[in-house]
XYZ file of C-alpha atoms in Angstrom:
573
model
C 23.699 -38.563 18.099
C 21.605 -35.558 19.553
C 23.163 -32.311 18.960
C 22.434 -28.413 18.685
C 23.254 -25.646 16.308
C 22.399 -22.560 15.090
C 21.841 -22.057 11.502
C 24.081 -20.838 8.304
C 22.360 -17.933 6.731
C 20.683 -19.018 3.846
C 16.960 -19.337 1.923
C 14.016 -18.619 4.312
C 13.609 -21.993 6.452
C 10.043 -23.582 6.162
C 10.909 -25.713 8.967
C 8.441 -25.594 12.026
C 9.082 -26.292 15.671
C 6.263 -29.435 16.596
C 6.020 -27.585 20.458
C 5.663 -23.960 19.612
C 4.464 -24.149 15.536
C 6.630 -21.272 15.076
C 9.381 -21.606 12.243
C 13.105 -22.065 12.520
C 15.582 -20.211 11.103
C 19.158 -18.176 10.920
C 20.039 -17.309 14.719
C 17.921 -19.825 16.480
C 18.850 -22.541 18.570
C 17.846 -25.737 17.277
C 18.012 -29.750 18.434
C 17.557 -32.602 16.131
C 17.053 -35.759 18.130
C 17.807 -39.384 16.906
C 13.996 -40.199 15.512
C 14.334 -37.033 12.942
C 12.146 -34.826 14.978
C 13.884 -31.049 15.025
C 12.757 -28.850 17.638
C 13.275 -25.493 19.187
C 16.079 -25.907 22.301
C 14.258 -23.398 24.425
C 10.833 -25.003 23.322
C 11.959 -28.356 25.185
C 12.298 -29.586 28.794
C 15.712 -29.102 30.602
C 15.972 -33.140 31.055
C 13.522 -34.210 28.662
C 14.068 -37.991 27.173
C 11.400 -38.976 25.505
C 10.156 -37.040 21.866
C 6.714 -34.921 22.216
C 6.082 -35.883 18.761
C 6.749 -39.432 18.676
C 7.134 -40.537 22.436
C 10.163 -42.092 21.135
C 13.135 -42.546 23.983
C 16.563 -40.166 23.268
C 19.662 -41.651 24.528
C 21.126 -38.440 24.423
C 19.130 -35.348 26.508
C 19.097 -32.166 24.816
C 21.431 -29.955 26.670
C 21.662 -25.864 26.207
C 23.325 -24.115 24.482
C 26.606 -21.721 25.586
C 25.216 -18.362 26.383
C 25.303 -15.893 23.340
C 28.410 -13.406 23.927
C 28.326 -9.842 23.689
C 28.029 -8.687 20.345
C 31.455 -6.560 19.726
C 31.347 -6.116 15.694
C 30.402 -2.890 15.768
C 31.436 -0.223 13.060
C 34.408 1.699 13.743
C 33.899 5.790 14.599
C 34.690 7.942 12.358
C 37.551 10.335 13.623
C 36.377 12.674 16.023
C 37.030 16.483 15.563
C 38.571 18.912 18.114
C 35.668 20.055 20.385
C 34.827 23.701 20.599
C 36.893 25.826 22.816
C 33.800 27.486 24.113
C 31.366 24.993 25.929
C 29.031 27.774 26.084
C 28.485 28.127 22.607
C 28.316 24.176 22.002
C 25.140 23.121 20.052
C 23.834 26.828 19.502
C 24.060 27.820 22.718
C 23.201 27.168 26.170
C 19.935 26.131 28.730
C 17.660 28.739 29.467
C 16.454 29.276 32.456
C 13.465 30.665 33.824
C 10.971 31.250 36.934
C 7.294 32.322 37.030
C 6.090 33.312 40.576
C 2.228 32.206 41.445
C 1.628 35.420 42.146
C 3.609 38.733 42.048
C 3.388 40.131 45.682
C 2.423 38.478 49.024
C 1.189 40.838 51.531
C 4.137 42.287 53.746
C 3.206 40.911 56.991
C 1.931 37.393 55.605
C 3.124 34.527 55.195
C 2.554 31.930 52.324
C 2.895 27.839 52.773
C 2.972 25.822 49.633
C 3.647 29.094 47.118
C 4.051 27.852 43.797
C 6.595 28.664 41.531
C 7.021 27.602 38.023
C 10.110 26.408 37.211
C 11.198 26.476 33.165
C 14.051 24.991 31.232
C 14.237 25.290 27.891
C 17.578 23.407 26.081
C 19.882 24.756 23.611
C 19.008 25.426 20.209
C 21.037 23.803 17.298
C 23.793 25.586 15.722
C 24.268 25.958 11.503
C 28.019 26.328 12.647
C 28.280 22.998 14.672
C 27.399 19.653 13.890
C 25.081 17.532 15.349
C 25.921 14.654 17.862
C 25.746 11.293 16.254
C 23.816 8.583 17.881
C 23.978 4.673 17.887
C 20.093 3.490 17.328
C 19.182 -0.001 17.396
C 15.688 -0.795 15.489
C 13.652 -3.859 17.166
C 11.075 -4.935 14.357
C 8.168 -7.578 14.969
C 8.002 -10.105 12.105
C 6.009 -12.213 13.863
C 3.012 -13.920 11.917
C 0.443 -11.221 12.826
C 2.975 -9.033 10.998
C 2.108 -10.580 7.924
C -1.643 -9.052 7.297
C -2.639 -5.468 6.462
C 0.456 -4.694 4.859
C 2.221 -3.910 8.222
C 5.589 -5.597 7.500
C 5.655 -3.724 4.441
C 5.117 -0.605 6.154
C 7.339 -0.947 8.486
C 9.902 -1.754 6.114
C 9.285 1.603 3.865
C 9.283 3.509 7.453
C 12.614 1.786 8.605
C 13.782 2.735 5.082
C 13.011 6.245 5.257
C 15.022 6.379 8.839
C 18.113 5.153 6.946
C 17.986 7.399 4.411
C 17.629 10.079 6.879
C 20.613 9.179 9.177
C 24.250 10.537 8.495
C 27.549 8.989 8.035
C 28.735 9.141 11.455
C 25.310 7.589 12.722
C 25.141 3.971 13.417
C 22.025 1.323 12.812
C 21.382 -1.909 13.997
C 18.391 -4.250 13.269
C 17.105 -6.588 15.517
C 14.175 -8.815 13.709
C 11.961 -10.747 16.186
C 9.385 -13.073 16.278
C 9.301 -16.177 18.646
C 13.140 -16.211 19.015
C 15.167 -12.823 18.101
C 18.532 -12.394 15.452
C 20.593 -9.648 14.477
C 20.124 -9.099 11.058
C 22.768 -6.126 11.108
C 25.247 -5.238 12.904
C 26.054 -1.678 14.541
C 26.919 -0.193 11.384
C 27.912 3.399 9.862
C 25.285 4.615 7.666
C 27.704 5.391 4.807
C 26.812 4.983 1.487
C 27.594 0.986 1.554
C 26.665 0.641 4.982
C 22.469 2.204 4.047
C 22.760 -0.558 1.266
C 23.565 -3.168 4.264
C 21.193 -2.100 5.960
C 18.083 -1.774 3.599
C 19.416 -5.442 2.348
C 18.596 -6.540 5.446
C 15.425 -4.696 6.547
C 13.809 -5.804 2.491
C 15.135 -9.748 3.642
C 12.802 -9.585 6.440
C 9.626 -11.809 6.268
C 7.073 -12.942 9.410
C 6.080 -15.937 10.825
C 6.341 -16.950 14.340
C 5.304 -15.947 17.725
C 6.088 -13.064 19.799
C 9.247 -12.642 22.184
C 9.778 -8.980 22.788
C 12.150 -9.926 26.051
C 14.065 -11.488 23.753
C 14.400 -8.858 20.815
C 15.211 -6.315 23.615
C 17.782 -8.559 25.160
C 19.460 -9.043 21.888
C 19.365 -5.150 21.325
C 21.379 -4.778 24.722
C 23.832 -6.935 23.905
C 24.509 -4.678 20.942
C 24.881 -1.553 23.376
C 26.631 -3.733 26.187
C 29.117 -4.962 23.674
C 30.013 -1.715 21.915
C 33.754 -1.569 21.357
C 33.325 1.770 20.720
C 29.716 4.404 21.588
C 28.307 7.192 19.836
C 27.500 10.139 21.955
C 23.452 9.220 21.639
C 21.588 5.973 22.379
C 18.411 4.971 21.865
C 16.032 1.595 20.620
C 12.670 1.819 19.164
C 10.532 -0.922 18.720
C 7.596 -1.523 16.672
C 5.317 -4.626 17.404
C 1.728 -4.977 16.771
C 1.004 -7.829 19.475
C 1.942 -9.266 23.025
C 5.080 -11.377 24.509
C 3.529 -14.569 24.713
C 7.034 -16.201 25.096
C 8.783 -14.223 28.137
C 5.521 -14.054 30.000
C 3.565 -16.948 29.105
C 1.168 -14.979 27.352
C -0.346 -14.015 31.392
C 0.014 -10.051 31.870
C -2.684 -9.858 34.725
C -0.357 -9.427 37.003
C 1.543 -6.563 34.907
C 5.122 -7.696 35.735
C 6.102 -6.087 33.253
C 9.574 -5.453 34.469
C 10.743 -8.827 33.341
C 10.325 -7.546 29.283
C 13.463 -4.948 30.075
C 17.282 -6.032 30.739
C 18.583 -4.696 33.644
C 21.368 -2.955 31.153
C 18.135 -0.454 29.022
C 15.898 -0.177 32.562
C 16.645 3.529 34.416
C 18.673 2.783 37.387
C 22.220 4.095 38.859
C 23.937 4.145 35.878
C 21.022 5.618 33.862
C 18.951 4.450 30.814
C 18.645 3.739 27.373
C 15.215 4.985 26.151
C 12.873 2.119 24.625
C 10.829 3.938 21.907
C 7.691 2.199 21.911
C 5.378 1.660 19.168
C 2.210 0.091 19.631
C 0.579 -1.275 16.059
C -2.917 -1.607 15.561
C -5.534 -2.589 18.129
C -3.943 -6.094 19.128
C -0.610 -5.017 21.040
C -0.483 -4.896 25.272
C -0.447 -1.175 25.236
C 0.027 -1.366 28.908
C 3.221 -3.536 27.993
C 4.505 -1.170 25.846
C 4.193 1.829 27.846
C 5.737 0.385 30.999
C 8.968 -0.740 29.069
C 8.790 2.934 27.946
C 8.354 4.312 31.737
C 11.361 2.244 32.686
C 13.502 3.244 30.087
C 12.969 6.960 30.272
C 11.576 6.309 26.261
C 8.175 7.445 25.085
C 4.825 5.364 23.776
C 2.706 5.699 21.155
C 0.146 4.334 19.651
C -0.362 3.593 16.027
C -3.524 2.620 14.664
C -3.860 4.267 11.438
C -1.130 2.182 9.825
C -0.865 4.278 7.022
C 1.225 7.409 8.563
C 3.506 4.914 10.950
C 6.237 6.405 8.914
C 5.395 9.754 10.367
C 5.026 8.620 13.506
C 8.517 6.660 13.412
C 10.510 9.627 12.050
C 9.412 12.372 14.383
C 10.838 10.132 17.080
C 13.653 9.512 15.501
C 13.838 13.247 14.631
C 14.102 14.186 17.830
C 16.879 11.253 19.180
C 18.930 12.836 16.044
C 18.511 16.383 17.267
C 19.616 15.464 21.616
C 21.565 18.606 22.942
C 22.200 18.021 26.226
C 22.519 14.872 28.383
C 22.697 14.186 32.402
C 20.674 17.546 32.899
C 20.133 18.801 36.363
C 18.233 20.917 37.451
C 19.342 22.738 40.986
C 17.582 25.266 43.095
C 18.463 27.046 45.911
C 16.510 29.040 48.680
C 18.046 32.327 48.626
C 16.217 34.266 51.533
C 17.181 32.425 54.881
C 13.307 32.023 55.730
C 12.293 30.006 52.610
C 12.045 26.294 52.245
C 11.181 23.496 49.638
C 7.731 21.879 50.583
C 7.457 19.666 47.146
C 8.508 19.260 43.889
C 5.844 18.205 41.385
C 8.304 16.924 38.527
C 6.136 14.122 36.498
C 8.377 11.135 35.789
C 11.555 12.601 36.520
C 12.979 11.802 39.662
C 13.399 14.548 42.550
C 14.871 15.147 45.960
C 14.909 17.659 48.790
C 17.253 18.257 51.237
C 16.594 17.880 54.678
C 16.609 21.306 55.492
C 14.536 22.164 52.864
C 16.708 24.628 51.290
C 17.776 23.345 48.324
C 15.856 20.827 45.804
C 17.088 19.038 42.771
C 15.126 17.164 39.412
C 17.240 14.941 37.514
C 16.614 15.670 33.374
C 18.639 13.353 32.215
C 18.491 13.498 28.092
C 16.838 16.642 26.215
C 16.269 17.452 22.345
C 17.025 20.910 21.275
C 14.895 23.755 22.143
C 12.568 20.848 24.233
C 10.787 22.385 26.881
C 10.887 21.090 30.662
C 8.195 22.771 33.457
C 8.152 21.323 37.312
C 6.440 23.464 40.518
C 8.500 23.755 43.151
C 6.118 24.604 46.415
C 7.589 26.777 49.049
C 6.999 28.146 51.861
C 7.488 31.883 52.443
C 7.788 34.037 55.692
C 6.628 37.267 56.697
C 9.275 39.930 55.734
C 11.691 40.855 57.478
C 11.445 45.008 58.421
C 10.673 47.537 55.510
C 11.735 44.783 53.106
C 10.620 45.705 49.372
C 11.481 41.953 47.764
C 11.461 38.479 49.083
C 14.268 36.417 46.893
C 12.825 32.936 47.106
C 14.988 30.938 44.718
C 17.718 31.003 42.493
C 18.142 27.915 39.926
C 21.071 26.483 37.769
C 21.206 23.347 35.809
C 24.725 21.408 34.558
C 24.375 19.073 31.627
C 26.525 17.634 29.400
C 26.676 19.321 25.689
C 26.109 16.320 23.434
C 28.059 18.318 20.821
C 31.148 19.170 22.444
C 31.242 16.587 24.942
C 31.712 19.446 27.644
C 29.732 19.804 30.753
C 28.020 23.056 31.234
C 26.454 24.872 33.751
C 24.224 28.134 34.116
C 21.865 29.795 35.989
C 18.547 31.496 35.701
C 20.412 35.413 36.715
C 17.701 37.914 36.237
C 15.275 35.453 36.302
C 15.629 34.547 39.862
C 12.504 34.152 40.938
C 11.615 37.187 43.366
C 7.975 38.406 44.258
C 7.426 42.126 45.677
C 6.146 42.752 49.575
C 3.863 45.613 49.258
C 1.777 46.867 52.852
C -1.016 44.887 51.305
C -1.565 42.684 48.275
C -5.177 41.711 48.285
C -6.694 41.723 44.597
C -3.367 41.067 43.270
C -3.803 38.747 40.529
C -2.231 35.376 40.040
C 0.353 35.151 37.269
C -1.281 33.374 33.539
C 1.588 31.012 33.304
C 1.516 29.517 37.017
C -2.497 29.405 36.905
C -2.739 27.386 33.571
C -0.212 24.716 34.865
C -1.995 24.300 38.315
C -5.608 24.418 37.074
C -6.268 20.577 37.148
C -9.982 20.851 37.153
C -12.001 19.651 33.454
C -14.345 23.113 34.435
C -11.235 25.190 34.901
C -9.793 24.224 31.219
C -12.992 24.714 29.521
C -13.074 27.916 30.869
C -9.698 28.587 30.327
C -10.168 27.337 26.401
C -11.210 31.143 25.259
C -7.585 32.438 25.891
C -6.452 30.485 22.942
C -4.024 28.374 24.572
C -3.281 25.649 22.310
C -2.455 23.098 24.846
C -5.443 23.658 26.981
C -7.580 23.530 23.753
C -6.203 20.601 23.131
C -6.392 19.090 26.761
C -10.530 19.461 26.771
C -11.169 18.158 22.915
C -9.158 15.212 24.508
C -11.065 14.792 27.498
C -14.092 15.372 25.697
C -13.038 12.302 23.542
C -11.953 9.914 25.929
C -15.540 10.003 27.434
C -16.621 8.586 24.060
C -13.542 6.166 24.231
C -13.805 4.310 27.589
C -17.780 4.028 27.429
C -17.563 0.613 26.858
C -15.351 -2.205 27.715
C -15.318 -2.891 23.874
C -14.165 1.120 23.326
C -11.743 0.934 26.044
C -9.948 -2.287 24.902
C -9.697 -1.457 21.568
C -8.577 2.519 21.559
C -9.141 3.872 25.228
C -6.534 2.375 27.245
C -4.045 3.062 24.257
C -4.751 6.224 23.741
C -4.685 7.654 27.456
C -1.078 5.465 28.179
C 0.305 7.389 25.225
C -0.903 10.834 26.538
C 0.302 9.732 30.034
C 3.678 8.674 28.544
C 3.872 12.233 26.689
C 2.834 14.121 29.775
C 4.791 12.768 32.808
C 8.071 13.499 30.518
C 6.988 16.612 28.761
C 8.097 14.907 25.139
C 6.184 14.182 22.260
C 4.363 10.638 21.653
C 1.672 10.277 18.599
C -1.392 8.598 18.780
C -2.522 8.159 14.907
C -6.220 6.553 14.435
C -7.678 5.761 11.316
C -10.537 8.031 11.585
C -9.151 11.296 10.537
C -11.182 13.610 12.953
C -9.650 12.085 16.157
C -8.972 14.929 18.807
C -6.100 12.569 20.597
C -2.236 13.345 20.563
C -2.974 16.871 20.061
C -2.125 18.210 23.596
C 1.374 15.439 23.127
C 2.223 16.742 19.896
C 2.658 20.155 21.479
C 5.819 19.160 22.966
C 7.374 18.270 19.567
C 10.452 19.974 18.835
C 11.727 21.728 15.460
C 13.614 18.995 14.508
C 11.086 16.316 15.059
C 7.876 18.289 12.575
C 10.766 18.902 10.291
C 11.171 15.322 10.373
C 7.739 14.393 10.227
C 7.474 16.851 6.938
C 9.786 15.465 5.230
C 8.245 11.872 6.016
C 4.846 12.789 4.752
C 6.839 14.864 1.734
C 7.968 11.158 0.770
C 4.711 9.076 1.311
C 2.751 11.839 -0.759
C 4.081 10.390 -4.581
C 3.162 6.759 -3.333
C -0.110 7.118 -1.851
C -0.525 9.004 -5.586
C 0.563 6.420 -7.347
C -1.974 3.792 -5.077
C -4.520 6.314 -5.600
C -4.388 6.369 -9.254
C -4.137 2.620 -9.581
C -7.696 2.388 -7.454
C -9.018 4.598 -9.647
C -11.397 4.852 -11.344
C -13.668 2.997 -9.555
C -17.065 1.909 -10.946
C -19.927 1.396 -8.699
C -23.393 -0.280 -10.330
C -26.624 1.703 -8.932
C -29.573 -0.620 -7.973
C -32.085 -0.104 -10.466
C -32.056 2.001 -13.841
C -28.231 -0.068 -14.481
C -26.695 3.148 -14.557
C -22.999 3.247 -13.748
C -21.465 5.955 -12.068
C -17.581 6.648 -12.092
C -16.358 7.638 -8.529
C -12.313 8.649 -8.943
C -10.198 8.337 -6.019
C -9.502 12.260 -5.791
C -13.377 12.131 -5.460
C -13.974 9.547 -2.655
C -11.144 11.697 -0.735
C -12.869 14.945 -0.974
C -15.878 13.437 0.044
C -14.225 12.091 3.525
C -12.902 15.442 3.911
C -16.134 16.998 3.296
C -17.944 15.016 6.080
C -15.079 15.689 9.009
C-alpha cells in the first residue's frame, strides 16, 4: 500500500528523489509506491498513477500531505522586569530631533516654492543603566549542494557560531536549514548556557546536498514567528544562500516576481514587517532576488564575495538587530506659519504622506538601532512675509515611537530646533546652508567637487562611482559583481542602514559610503568578529607555511613564508 511520511531523525539519509536528484531526509515529505520507488511528495503529480521511474501502474495515487501546523514550541520568556518609571529615560534617552534650513534667510518680500529643509532624527543612545531589548532571530542557512565547495558551509557554520556565542540569555535562536525542501533544525530557543549547546549541535549537524527552495526556508521561518506562544520585543531573519530558488520559481526570474519568495506574514504591509536580512554568497546567487525580499521586508542586502570575512559581515547585522531602540517611529511635521505648505517629501524607502491641505506631512520609521541616523527633505513652499516680520516659522516636527526597552511609547519634538529662516529687506548672496547642499547635490561633478571638504560619505560616494564604471563595462563585469554591488548600495541607501559588500580583492572602493551608516553597536560587533577570526586565520597561515617555490633554471629554491606573501599583497594595494 502507497503511503507518506516524514522521517525520524536519525544518520544523514543517502536516499535520492529519481524526479528532482536531490536527497531525502528528516522533515521532508516522502511517498514510497508499491514497485519500491521512493520519491519526493511535492516532486510528483497531484493524480499521478503510473511510476516515472519504472512506468509501473500504482493502485493507490499519492495523495498530500496535512498542511504543516504552526510551530508553537517555542522557549519560554524569562520573567520580565518592572519597566522604568520614566519613558524618557528608557534606552539612554530619547530621539533627537533636528532641522537644517536650505538656506538661512529668504528675501522679505519673496516668496520661495519647493524650499528644502533637512529633516534629522537621530535615535536614542543605549544606556549602561538599562538593559537591552531581547530579540527572537530566526537564522535561514543554505545547505544546498553548491554549499558544499569553497568551504562555505563551514564558514557559515563558524559565523552562525560566533552569533550564538554573542547572544544573551533572554535572546532566542532558531535555525532553519534549507536546501530543496526546508526543516527546523531548532526550535525558538533561549540562548542559555544549554540552550547555545542546542543550538551549535545543530548548526555543526548540518551538511549540503540538494537544490534550492528559499520560499520554502522563509515559509518555515514564519511559521516560527506566526506560531510564537510567546514574542520577544525584537524580530528579525537573516538568510545566507549562495544560489537561486529554482524550486518556488521554476528556476525562471525574468519576469522578477519576486514577491512570491516572501509570506504574506514577513512582507511590509498593514500590520508591518519582519526584516529579511539578506546575504548574497559568492558570484552565483540572484542578487536581484535577494534584495527584493529585503525591500519587502524592510531588511537590508548585502553582498558577500570574499567568503573569508562573512563572519564580519553576519555579526555587524546582527549587531545592530541586538542593539534596536525604538520601534513604530514616526516622524510628524507640522506647518507652523499659516502661509506654508508641504510640496514633497523625499523619504527613500520609507513610506510618506501629505495631507490634503498641505500642512502637515508624516514618514513612517518603523524600527531604528541606537544612535542610527534618519535624513528626509521635506519641500515647502514659503510666502512673502507678512508686515515687518523678522522670522518665518516654517515647521515644527515630533516623532512617537515605541522604546524597545521599556515597552513605553514616547514622543518629542524638535523645540529649539524648529526649523525657522530669518526675512531680512534683502537676502541676495546669502549662502546656502553645508548640510542641506551636500544632501541635494545629486550631480557625479558636484561630489567630486565637493570631495575636498573631507566629507567622508561624499568621498566615499565618488571612489564608488568611479568603481562601478569599471564594474558594469561588460556584461561579464556586471553579472558577476556589478549588479550585486549597486543592489546592496541601493538597499543601504533608500533605508539609511548599513549593508556590506565584501570582495575578495582587498582594494575594492564599494560599501564604503553603506558602511557609514553603521552604528556603535554594529563596528563593535564587527571588532569583536574579526578579534575571533584573527587566531584561526594564524593558525591556517602557519600551517601554509613555509611554502617552497622551485625557480626555473639554476634549481635554486626559495622559501616564501605566509607573513611574506601577505606583506607583499599589501605592498601592491
Amino acid at each position: 500500500m502507497a503511503w507518506w511520511r516524514r522521517p525520524r531523525p536519525g544518520p544523514s539519509m543517502v536516499i535520492r528523489c529519481p524526479v528532482c536528484n536531490g536527497g531525502m531526509a528528516h522533515g521532508q515529505a516522502i511517498f514510497t509506491a508499491e514497485c519500491s520507488h521512493t520519491f519526493h511528495l511535492r516532486c510528483l503529480p497531484s493524480h499521478s498513477s503510473l511510476c516515472p521511474v519504472c512506468a509501473t501502474p500504482w493502485r493507490d495515487a499519492p495523495s498530500p500531505p496535512p498542511p504543516l501546523t504552526a510551530y508553537d514550541d517555542d522557549d519560554d520568556l524569562p520573567l520580565a522586569e518592572s519597566p522604568s518609571p520614566s519613558p524618557t529615560l528608557g534606552n539612554g534617552g530619547v530621539m533627537v530631533l533636528n532641522t537644517h534650513c536650505e538656506y538661512p534667510a529668504i528675501s522679505r518680500d519673496a516668496a520661495r516654492d519647493g524650499f528644502a529643509v533637512l529633516v534629522h532624527a537621530r535615535a536614542p543612545s543605549p544606556s549602561p543603566s538599562t538593559s537591552r531589548a531581547p530579540i527572537d532571530l530566526v537564522a535561514v542557512l543554505d545547505v544546498s549542494g553548491s554549499m558544499a565547495g569553497s568551504d562555505k558551509l563551514a564558514l557559515v557554520k563558524r559565523a552562525t557560531g560566533f552569533v550564538i556565542d554573542s547572544l544573551g540569555a533572554g535572546d532566542r535562536l532558531a535555525v532553519v536549514a534549507f536546501s530543496t525542501d526546508a526543516r527546523l533544525v531548532l526550535r525558538l530557543t533561549r540562548m542559555t548556557p544549554d540552550g547555545k549547546v542546542a543550538a551549535r549541535r545543530a548548526v555543526d549537524s548540518l551538511s549540503a546536498d540538494g537544490l534550492t527552495n528559499i520560499r520554502a526556508a522563509l515559509d518555515v521561518a514564519a511559521k516560527v514567528l506566526d506560531g510564537r506562544r510567546l514574542s520577544n520585543p525584537v524580530s528579525s531573519v537573516v538568510l545566507l544562500s549562495d544560489g537561486q530558488d529554482n524550486q518556488t520559481m521554476g528556476g525562471v526570474t525574468k519576469a522578477r516576481t519576486y514577491d512570491a519568495l516572501v509570506p504574506p506574514s514577513l512582507a511590509a504591509g498593514g500590520g508591518g514587517a519582519t526584516p529579511v536580512h539578506a546575504f548574497g554568497f559568492g558570484t552565483d546567487h540572484d542578487a536581484a532576488a535577494m534584495h527584493a525580499m529585503s525591500k519587502m521586508t524592510r531588511g537590508t542586502f548585502s553582498f558577500v564575495e570574499n567568503l573569508s570575512v562573512v563572519q564580519d559581515t553576519f555579526a555587524r547585522c546582527v549587531g545592530g538587530i541586538m542593539s534596536v531602540a525604538a520601534q513604530a517611529a514616526r516622524i510628524g511635521v507640522e506647518c507652523v506659519d499659516p502661509g506654508v505648505r508641504v510640496r514633497a517629501v523625499k523619504s527613500g524607502r520609507y513610506e510618506s504622506r501629505i495631507d490634503a491641505d498641505g500642512r502637515a506631512a508624516t514618514v513612517d520609521v518603523g524600527e531604528l538601532y541606537a544612535e542610527e541616523d534618519r535624513r528626509f527633505l521635506v519641500f515647502l513652499d514659503v510666502p512673502r512675509a507678512a508686515g515687518d516680520d523678522g522670522a518665518t516659522r516654517l515647521i515644527d516636527v515630533r516623532c512617537t515611537y515605541r522604546d524597545t526597552a521599556t515597552g513605553q511609547t514616547v514622543e518629542v519634538s524638535c523645540g529649539e530646533a524648529a526649523a525657522v529662516v530669518s526675512r531680512p529687506v534683502d537676502a541676495a548672496g546669502v549662502a546656502a546652508s553645508v548640510e542641506a547642499r551636500r544632501i541635494l547635490d545629486a550631480r557625479r561633478a558636484s561630489l567630486i567637487a565637493s570631495a575636498a571638504s573631507g566629507d567622508a560619505m561624499v568621498r566615499a560616494l565618488v571612489a564608488e562611482m568611479e568603481e562601478l564604471g569599471e564594474r558594469v563595462a561588460s556584461e561579464r563585469e556586471y553579472a558577476r559583481y556589478g549588479r550585486a554591488c549597486v543592489l546592496s548600495g541601493m538597499s543601504s541607501h533608500a533605508q539609511q542602514r548599513a549593508s556590506s559588500v565584501r570582495l575578495t580583492g582587498g582594494n575594492s572602493a564599494f560599501g564604503a559610503s553603506a558602511a557609514a551608516f553603521a552604528t556603535p553597536a554594529m563596528r563593535r560587533m564587527e571588532r569583536m568578529s574579526e578579534m575571533a577570526r584573527a587566531p584561526q586565520q594564524q593558525q591556517q597561515q602557519q600551517v601554509a607555511s613555509p611554502v617552497t617555490a622551485e625557480k626555473n633554471g639554476g634549481g635554486r629554491k626559495v622559501v616564501v613564508h605566509g607573513w611574506m606573501q601577505n606583506w607583499r599583497r599589501l605592498s601592491l594595494v
